[in-house]
Amino acid sequence: MASIDLEKMLVKIKNTQWSLADIDWEAPGAELITEEQWPKLKEFMSDLMWIEHVGARAFAAMAKKAPNDTLREIYNYFHAEEQRHANAEMALMKRWGMLEGDEIPEPNINLRLVIEWLDRYADEMPVYVLGTVVPMLEIALDGALCTFLLETVDDPVCHQAFEKINDDESRHLGVGFTVMEMQGHGKTYIKAAKMLAPLLDPRLLLGIASYFPLLNKMRDNVIAMGLPEEKLYAAMNKFEKIGGRTADGRRNPWFQIIRQHAKFVVNRSNRVYHVPVDAVVRLTGHIPRRALPAVPSWVKELTYRPAA
Amino acid sequence: MSTVSETRKPRRKAAARKTTKAGARSASSSSSRTDAVVARSEVLIIGAGFAGLGSAIRLRQQGIEDIVILERATDVGGTWRDNTYPGAACDIPSNLYSFSFAQNPEWSRSFSGGSEILRYVHHLADHYNLRPLVRFEHNVESMQYDDQRGVWCVKTSKGVFEGRSVVMAQGPLSNASLPNIAGIEDYQGHKIHSAMWDHDYDFEGKRVAVIGTGASGIQIIPELVKKAGFVKVFQRTPGWVLPRPDFETPGWNKALFRRFPASQDAMRKALYLFHESVALGIIWDTPLTALVERIGRLHLRMQVKDRWLRRQLTPDFRIGCKRVLMSSDYYPALQKDNCKLITWPIARLSEKGIRTVEGIEHQFDCIVFATGFDVSHSGTPFPVTGRDGRVLGEEWSGGAQAYKSINVSGYPNLYMTFGPNSGPGHNSALVYMEAQIDYLVRGIQTLRERKLKALDVKPDAQRAFNRDIQRRLAKTNWNSGCKSWYLTEDGFNATMFPGFATQFARQMAAFDLGDYTELPA
Ligand SMILES: Cc1cc2nc3c(=O)[nH]c(=O)nc-3n(C[C@H](O)[C@H](O)[C@H](O)COP(=O)(O)OP(=O)(O)OC[C@H]3O[C@@H](n4cnc5c(N)ncnc54)[C@H](O)[C@@H]3O)c2cc1C
């Protein structure tokens, strides 16, 4: 996959918009969800739609920091597209009878912490930090969670929606890896050191403290759903393969960090990493929800309704 | 039903250029009924807005009486006749947004509403008895210079008018523009453009969209929120909004201005100097810029409590780069229960409403387009053919250029108000306009006094002027990297004047005959 022309990509993004109204949410097939699947699926979907929001909120922050107008506009679209995915996933949940009235699904606590962090600090983070983490999360999502969902759920409307969602995600990844390469382009040692400087920023450390347990938590959720964890790891390995296919990509120090970290995650026998992180997952599980600040007002924009 | 009339649809650039050529061709053919010469005069003025009327007043004061004003509409007033949307008002204090030679002691507010400004324009037309000069419903379609006779032949919808000199005062913001959004024809609900308001439409209880949050949008929104059932505001980029200290003028103040006109002069001078000082922050990046930005941010922080909404409303460009907005009631209106700001990009218009990229179709009874005007930086509003058949739109295809914003070499005796690089960013347009009017009066007078056929600016003088202007523009906030209607697609600034109003006035006060070729009669 060669680097893409961002101008052309923007035109393509504009020309391939879809909306919730394009899907018939009442079409038959909802009954194909089994009794046994239902409760786990509800939890899975709740997390999935909130992961869309991690991406959405990160894209919103990246739009502020984008190095040029084209990329800024692209990120603005991606922000909205991630929200569209969350809306579509909510529409599926509604279809499957998983939402009462105007109820909004509850994310797991680790997702909630990441979102809290994003909302507080993401706007101040340099674009290349988020620009590397987001493709990682997306590839894990795209490669594992969505595929798994389609393998286990027979509802044709779900397949229809995810065909559209996956099309969008492949564009997000295309842009994501191109930008990672752009940032690694001709980097001198000094520039690379500058890119790493935010590692000393306590706000970023906080971010890392919520990102690590998130991945482990998601792994646990995936296993609970019956997905072989290797599928998740295979998807994460793709990050290394695509991100590292060019010298520019490999030169990006943030790519190296995230790649290295992914290796830790994938290697279950690395107890030095997993024992403490799993402990944090358990610990955060005890945080009472009311101890968290109120959700940001953008959460109220979520809706499963195709028209407003 | 659409209320946006066909004739004022935005013309895409390519199309505009095509009409330039086609129009030039038809101007030279004499077959059409409208090609009959209707009248000849010393001066032809195109447009009966502030600039056209002001030019006529000043020309007459210098004894030049043989004037015809061509106006496409049925009344005088220009911008203020067309923009009658609820909340339309001036964002420059009225005392400064009026002619210095025709001051009005009766302004009812510090920032008067549109109808009061329009009354002032009507007062000008009546007091100076200008209406007999105006040919209403005469739309100028093209104009061509006849080198031999030294006259301009101006083709209108009702015949050709000839004039020795022409003042193009057709206004910088007189052609309403609809945005380039997919599916705009599909929408079946009611459509209104801010510059062609539909006063018969009852907003009571209606679901309304407002597209655009520029100068007009932020004036309309607070008014609509008072009436409509629900208002959704579609914003692409947030602008800088500064508070607007609008208050009623007390009776004693009016009496004072009436009794002692000098006091009004002093007030005007003070307002003028205040705005001049603001230029320091708005036009160039100085320590004052940071201060004005801080005022803008403080204003936002004080009026908007929600963190996310504040984030959506925080501009990401330097203040001054785009037009600065003035309003104290815009932010509060956005937070009313029946109002919502939408910042998702618009994907397309559909039969019932607006589809945004987050996948939702927002449905409406009415869409209000506060999307501004078709400002051409590289064409002309109608084809203009100069000496030897040269076409101005073609010469300007890479960006408009003029000499002192008012003359163009190769187009003798042609004067433009708000020509290239005459736009104010921090002060009243009328201050700039007066300077232009006085200049064109000098030019027309010179022709008369020296018994010339024509005055044509020298190409070298024009080139030197533009080199200097572009060099100065490079240092301004407008050219600091944001996109705005001031710039062409390629980032060329053919719109703004890079300096203080005082500098513009000085530029226009000097009439340097040496920069012109004098063509004898
Ligand atoms: C809503 C709005 C608010 C504004 N507020 C301010 C403000 O607060 N402060 C400020 O400094 N400036 C403001 N402006 C800028 C404003 O345009 C100028 O201040 C001023 O009105 C320009 O006057 P004008 O005579 O040059 O143009 P206009 O007022 O636009 O008049 C041009 C006239 O020419 C006519 N015309 C156009 N084309 C043709 C044709 N082909 N044939 C015949 N006639 C034609 C039009 O019908 C019109 O009557 C505002 C503009 C708008 C649109």
Short mmCIF file of C-alpha atoms in Angstrom, two decimals, chain B residues 190-511:
data_model
loop_
_atom_site.label_atom_id
_atom_site.label_comp_id
_atom_site.label_asym_id
_atom_site.label_seq_id
_atom_site.Cartn_x
_atom_site.Cartn_y
_atom_site.Cartn_z
CA HIS B 190 -38.76 26.55 2.22
CA LYS B 191 -35.46 28.27 1.37
CA ILE B 192 -34.48 31.80 2.28
CA HIS B 193 -31.25 33.67 1.60
CA SER B 194 -30.34 36.31 4.15
CA ALA B 195 -30.04 38.95 1.42
CA MET B 196 -33.50 38.16 0.00
CA TRP B 197 -35.54 37.75 3.11
CA ASP B 198 -39.04 36.36 2.82
CA HIS B 199 -41.06 38.54 5.15
CA ASP B 200 -44.23 36.58 4.47
CA TYR B 201 -42.88 33.38 5.95
CA ASP B 202 -44.15 32.78 9.48
CA PHE B 203 -41.44 31.18 11.62
CA GLU B 204 -43.76 30.61 14.57
CA GLY B 205 -43.23 27.05 15.79
CA LYS B 206 -41.20 26.03 12.71
CA ARG B 207 -38.12 23.84 12.59
CA VAL B 208 -35.46 26.03 11.05
CA ALA B 209 -31.87 25.51 9.92
CA VAL B 210 -29.42 28.36 9.58
CA ILE B 211 -26.41 27.57 7.42
CA GLY B 212 -23.56 29.98 8.01
CA THR B 213 -22.25 31.76 11.08
CA GLY B 214 -20.68 34.83 9.52
CA ALA B 215 -21.69 38.45 9.99
CA SER B 216 -25.29 37.93 8.80
CA GLY B 217 -25.78 34.54 10.48
CA ILE B 218 -24.91 35.76 13.94
CA GLN B 219 -27.39 38.63 13.59
CA ILE B 220 -30.22 36.42 12.32
CA ILE B 221 -29.88 33.58 14.82
CA PRO B 222 -30.83 35.47 18.02
CA GLU B 223 -33.93 36.83 16.27
CA LEU B 224 -35.02 33.44 14.90
CA VAL B 225 -34.52 31.75 18.26
CA LYS B 226 -37.09 34.17 19.70
CA LYS B 227 -39.72 33.04 17.19
CA ALA B 228 -39.09 29.62 15.72
CA GLY B 229 -39.94 26.29 17.30
CA PHE B 230 -36.41 24.99 16.97
CA VAL B 231 -33.29 26.38 15.33
CA LYS B 232 -30.27 24.33 14.33
CA VAL B 233 -27.20 26.32 13.43
CA PHE B 234 -24.74 24.76 11.00
CA GLN B 235 -21.25 26.06 11.50
CA ARG B 236 -18.22 25.24 9.39
CA THR B 237 -15.60 27.37 11.13
CA PRO B 238 -16.15 29.44 14.24
CA GLY B 239 -15.22 33.10 13.98
CA TRP B 240 -13.91 35.52 16.56
CA VAL B 241 -16.81 37.25 18.26
CA LEU B 242 -16.31 40.47 20.19
CA PRO B 243 -18.98 42.11 22.37
CA ARG B 244 -21.06 44.81 20.71
CA PRO B 245 -21.93 47.64 23.09
CA ASP B 246 -25.26 48.54 21.53
CA PHE B 247 -27.39 51.05 23.43
CA GLU B 248 -30.11 53.56 22.77
CA THR B 249 -29.00 57.12 22.11
CA PRO B 250 -30.38 59.35 24.86
CA GLY B 251 -32.51 62.34 23.81
CA TRP B 252 -30.05 64.90 25.15
CA ASN B 253 -27.37 63.37 22.95
CA LYS B 254 -29.41 63.86 19.79
CA ALA B 255 -30.26 67.42 20.87
CA LEU B 256 -26.60 68.11 21.49
CA PHE B 257 -25.61 66.85 18.04
CA ARG B 258 -28.40 68.90 16.46
CA ARG B 259 -27.48 72.10 18.28
CA PHE B 260 -23.71 71.72 18.09
CA PRO B 261 -22.68 69.75 15.02
CA ALA B 262 -19.08 70.15 16.16
CA SER B 263 -19.83 67.79 19.04
CA GLN B 264 -20.91 65.13 16.57
CA ASP B 265 -17.73 65.72 14.58
CA ALA B 266 -15.72 65.19 17.73
CA MET B 267 -17.59 61.99 18.51
CA ARG B 268 -17.00 60.77 15.00
CA LYS B 269 -13.31 61.54 15.25
CA ALA B 270 -13.07 59.65 18.54
CA LEU B 271 -14.82 56.59 17.09
CA TYR B 272 -12.61 56.78 14.04
CA LEU B 273 -9.44 56.86 16.10
CA PHE B 274 -10.64 54.00 18.28
CA HIS B 275 -11.18 51.84 15.21
CA GLU B 276 -7.84 52.90 13.79
CA SER B 277 -6.14 51.67 16.94
CA VAL B 278 -7.91 48.33 16.67
CA ALA B 279 -6.23 47.91 13.27
CA LEU B 280 -2.98 47.39 15.13
CA GLY B 281 -4.35 44.20 16.60
CA ILE B 282 -6.45 43.03 13.71
CA ILE B 283 -4.45 43.74 10.57
CA TRP B 284 -0.98 42.82 11.82
CA ASP B 285 0.21 40.33 14.39
CA THR B 286 1.26 42.57 17.28
CA PRO B 287 1.03 42.36 21.06
CA LEU B 288 -2.36 43.99 20.65
CA THR B 289 -3.51 40.98 18.62
CA ALA B 290 -3.02 38.77 21.65
CA LEU B 291 -4.95 41.28 23.73
CA VAL B 292 -7.91 41.41 21.35
CA GLU B 293 -7.88 37.62 21.18
CA ARG B 294 -7.94 37.51 24.95
CA ILE B 295 -11.00 39.76 24.95
CA GLY B 296 -12.63 37.40 22.44
CA ARG B 297 -11.83 34.34 24.54
CA LEU B 298 -12.97 36.02 27.74
CA HIS B 299 -16.23 36.98 26.06
CA LEU B 300 -16.73 33.34 25.09
CA ARG B 301 -15.81 32.05 28.52
CA MET B 302 -18.18 34.44 30.25
CA GLN B 303 -21.09 33.65 27.99
CA VAL B 304 -20.64 29.90 27.45
CA LYS B 305 -20.26 27.57 30.38
CA ASP B 306 -20.20 24.18 28.66
CA ARG B 307 -16.66 23.06 27.87
CA TRP B 308 -17.48 21.23 24.66
CA LEU B 309 -19.63 24.02 23.26
CA ARG B 310 -16.86 26.46 24.07
CA ARG B 311 -14.42 24.26 22.23
CA GLN B 312 -16.72 24.20 19.22
CA LEU B 313 -16.90 27.98 19.26
CA THR B 314 -13.20 28.64 19.70
CA PRO B 315 -11.60 29.88 16.47
CA ASP B 316 -8.42 28.20 15.33
CA PHE B 317 -7.02 31.11 13.38
CA ARG B 318 -5.54 34.42 14.35
CA ILE B 319 -8.04 37.20 14.97
CA GLY B 320 -8.42 39.45 11.95
CA CYS B 321 -7.57 36.70 9.49
CA LYS B 322 -11.28 36.48 8.72
CA ARG B 323 -13.87 39.14 9.36
CA VAL B 324 -14.22 39.83 13.08
CA LEU B 325 -17.79 39.41 14.30
CA MET B 326 -19.51 41.71 16.75
CA SER B 327 -22.35 40.43 18.89
CA SER B 328 -23.39 40.23 22.51
CA ASP B 329 -26.46 38.09 21.97
CA TYR B 330 -25.20 35.37 19.65
CA TYR B 331 -23.67 33.03 22.24
CA PRO B 332 -26.64 33.30 24.61
CA ALA B 333 -29.01 32.53 21.73
CA LEU B 334 -27.09 29.38 20.84
CA GLN B 335 -27.66 28.09 24.35
CA LYS B 336 -31.42 28.58 24.41
CA ASP B 337 -33.43 25.37 24.80
CA ASN B 338 -34.77 25.63 21.27
CA CYS B 339 -31.38 26.12 19.64
CA LYS B 340 -28.50 23.82 18.85
CA LEU B 341 -25.14 24.33 17.24
CA ILE B 342 -24.15 21.65 14.75
CA THR B 343 -20.56 21.41 13.69
CA TRP B 344 -20.65 18.10 11.81
CA PRO B 345 -19.79 18.64 8.17
CA ILE B 346 -22.80 18.70 5.86
CA ALA B 347 -22.88 15.66 3.58
CA ARG B 348 -25.79 16.78 1.42
CA LEU B 349 -29.23 18.30 1.35
CA SER B 350 -32.09 15.86 1.00
CA GLU B 351 -35.79 16.25 0.34
CA LYS B 352 -36.60 16.96 3.98
CA GLY B 353 -33.47 18.48 5.37
CA ILE B 354 -29.74 18.32 5.85
CA ARG B 355 -27.74 15.12 6.13
CA THR B 356 -24.62 15.54 8.16
CA VAL B 357 -21.63 13.22 8.30
CA GLU B 358 -22.54 11.75 11.70
CA GLY B 359 -25.23 9.94 9.71
CA ILE B 360 -28.32 11.82 10.82
CA GLU B 361 -30.84 13.61 8.64
CA HIS B 362 -31.82 16.84 10.34
CA GLN B 363 -35.29 17.71 9.08
CA PHE B 364 -36.59 21.25 8.67
CA ASP B 365 -39.51 23.32 7.52
CA CYS B 366 -37.18 26.06 6.37
CA ILE B 367 -33.49 26.48 5.64
CA VAL B 368 -31.99 29.94 5.97
CA PHE B 369 -28.82 30.47 3.98
CA ALA B 370 -26.63 33.06 5.66
CA THR B 371 -23.89 32.10 3.29
CA GLY B 372 -22.80 35.49 2.13
CA PHE B 373 -22.05 36.81 -1.27
CA ASP B 374 -20.49 35.88 -4.51
CA VAL B 375 -17.28 37.85 -4.25
CA SER B 376 -15.27 37.46 -7.39
CA HIS B 377 -11.57 38.07 -6.97
CA SER B 378 -10.69 37.18 -10.48
CA GLY B 379 -13.61 38.22 -12.62
CA THR B 380 -15.87 41.21 -13.08
CA PRO B 381 -19.58 41.30 -12.22
CA PHE B 382 -20.33 41.81 -15.91
CA PRO B 383 -18.03 41.84 -18.94
CA VAL B 384 -15.94 44.98 -19.25
CA THR B 385 -14.13 45.56 -22.54
CA GLY B 386 -11.47 48.25 -22.64
CA ARG B 387 -9.13 49.68 -25.24
CA ASP B 388 -8.30 47.46 -28.21
CA GLY B 389 -10.90 44.91 -27.19
CA ARG B 390 -9.11 43.85 -24.01
CA VAL B 391 -11.37 42.10 -21.52
CA LEU B 392 -10.93 42.94 -17.86
CA GLY B 393 -12.13 39.56 -16.56
CA GLU B 394 -9.42 37.85 -18.58
CA GLU B 395 -6.71 40.18 -17.36
CA TRP B 396 -7.86 39.51 -13.82
CA SER B 397 -8.11 35.76 -14.14
CA GLY B 398 -5.07 35.33 -11.90
CA GLY B 399 -6.37 37.84 -9.35
CA ALA B 400 -7.76 41.34 -9.68
CA GLN B 401 -5.41 44.33 -9.74
CA ALA B 402 -5.96 48.02 -10.06
CA TYR B 403 -4.20 51.30 -9.51
CA LYS B 404 -5.05 52.65 -6.06
CA SER B 405 -8.01 50.25 -6.16
CA ILE B 406 -9.86 52.63 -8.43
CA ASN B 407 -8.50 52.68 -12.01
CA VAL B 408 -7.21 49.99 -14.33
CA SER B 409 -4.76 50.65 -17.12
CA GLY B 410 -6.35 50.15 -20.53
CA TYR B 411 -9.79 51.12 -19.23
CA PRO B 412 -9.77 54.93 -19.43
CA ASN B 413 -12.18 57.08 -17.42
CA LEU B 414 -13.38 54.07 -15.52
CA TYR B 415 -13.59 54.34 -11.74
CA MET B 416 -14.43 51.61 -9.28
CA THR B 417 -15.63 51.96 -5.75
CA PHE B 418 -14.47 49.01 -3.67
CA GLY B 419 -12.19 47.92 -6.44
CA PRO B 420 -9.27 45.56 -5.74
CA ASN B 421 -7.54 46.03 -2.38
CA SER B 422 -9.83 48.65 -0.93
CA GLY B 423 -11.52 46.49 1.69
CA PRO B 424 -11.53 47.67 5.30
CA GLY B 425 -11.18 45.12 8.09
CA HIS B 426 -11.38 47.36 11.12
CA ASN B 427 -13.10 50.60 10.17
CA SER B 428 -16.24 51.85 8.48
CA ALA B 429 -16.58 51.06 4.79
CA LEU B 430 -17.96 54.56 4.34
CA VAL B 431 -14.69 56.15 5.41
CA TYR B 432 -12.94 54.26 2.64
CA MET B 433 -15.75 55.00 0.25
CA GLU B 434 -15.56 58.76 0.81
CA ALA B 435 -11.88 58.71 -0.03
CA GLN B 436 -12.63 56.84 -3.26
CA ILE B 437 -15.47 59.18 -4.16
CA ASP B 438 -13.34 62.27 -3.67
CA TYR B 439 -10.69 60.70 -5.87
CA LEU B 440 -13.02 59.90 -8.73
CA VAL B 441 -14.53 63.37 -8.54
CA ARG B 442 -10.99 64.76 -8.95
CA GLY B 443 -10.43 62.54 -11.98
CA ILE B 444 -13.66 63.55 -13.67
CA GLN B 445 -13.02 67.20 -12.85
CA THR B 446 -9.52 66.96 -14.31
CA LEU B 447 -10.93 65.65 -17.56
CA ARG B 448 -13.23 68.60 -17.72
CA GLU B 449 -10.70 71.24 -16.73
CA ARG B 450 -7.98 70.00 -19.08
CA LYS B 451 -10.51 69.36 -21.85
CA LEU B 452 -9.29 65.82 -22.31
CA LYS B 453 -10.92 62.91 -24.03
CA ALA B 454 -9.59 60.47 -21.53
CA LEU B 455 -7.26 59.71 -18.65
CA ASP B 456 -5.70 56.27 -18.67
CA VAL B 457 -3.46 55.10 -15.88
CA LYS B 458 0.04 54.05 -16.97
CA PRO B 459 0.74 50.32 -16.78
CA ASP B 460 4.02 50.96 -14.94
CA ALA B 461 2.32 53.00 -12.26
CA GLN B 462 -0.23 50.23 -11.77
CA ARG B 463 2.46 47.58 -11.58
CA ALA B 464 4.52 49.52 -9.07
CA PHE B 465 1.44 50.14 -6.95
CA ASN B 466 0.55 46.46 -6.85
CA ARG B 467 4.05 45.32 -6.08
CA ASP B 468 3.95 47.56 -3.06
CA ILE B 469 0.44 46.49 -1.98
CA GLN B 470 1.24 42.78 -2.21
CA ARG B 471 4.49 43.26 -0.33
CA ARG B 472 2.58 44.99 2.46
CA LEU B 473 -0.18 42.37 2.42
CA ALA B 474 2.31 39.58 2.97
CA LYS B 475 2.80 40.88 6.50
CA THR B 476 -0.86 40.96 7.45
CA ASN B 477 -3.06 38.54 9.38
CA TRP B 478 -5.29 38.05 6.31
CA ASN B 479 -2.41 36.40 4.55
CA SER B 480 -1.39 34.40 7.64
CA GLY B 481 -2.79 31.10 6.45
CA CYS B 482 -6.54 30.88 6.97
CA LYS B 483 -9.08 30.57 4.19
CA SER B 484 -11.50 33.46 3.85
CA TRP B 485 -13.54 35.26 1.25
CA TYR B 486 -10.77 37.82 1.13
CA LEU B 487 -8.51 35.41 -0.73
CA THR B 488 -8.62 33.51 -4.02
CA GLU B 489 -8.28 29.72 -4.03
CA ASP B 490 -4.55 30.22 -4.52
CA GLY B 491 -4.34 32.56 -1.56
CA PHE B 492 -4.01 35.81 -3.56
CA ASN B 493 -5.42 38.77 -1.70
CA ALA B 494 -7.22 41.05 -4.13
CA THR B 495 -9.64 42.33 -1.53
CA MET B 496 -8.14 44.05 1.46
CA PHE B 497 -6.18 47.25 1.97
CA PRO B 498 -3.13 46.50 4.12
CA GLY B 499 -3.09 49.51 6.38
CA PHE B 500 -4.92 52.09 8.43
CA ALA B 501 -7.93 53.92 7.03
CA THR B 502 -5.78 57.03 7.41
CA GLN B 503 -3.20 55.55 5.06
CA PHE B 504 -5.90 54.66 2.57
CA ALA B 505 -7.28 58.20 2.75
CA ARG B 506 -3.79 59.59 2.18
CA GLN B 507 -3.29 57.30 -0.81
CA MET B 508 -6.57 58.53 -2.29
CA ALA B 509 -5.95 62.20 -1.44
CA ALA B 510 -2.94 62.33 -3.75
CA PHE B 511 -4.02 62.61 -7.37
#
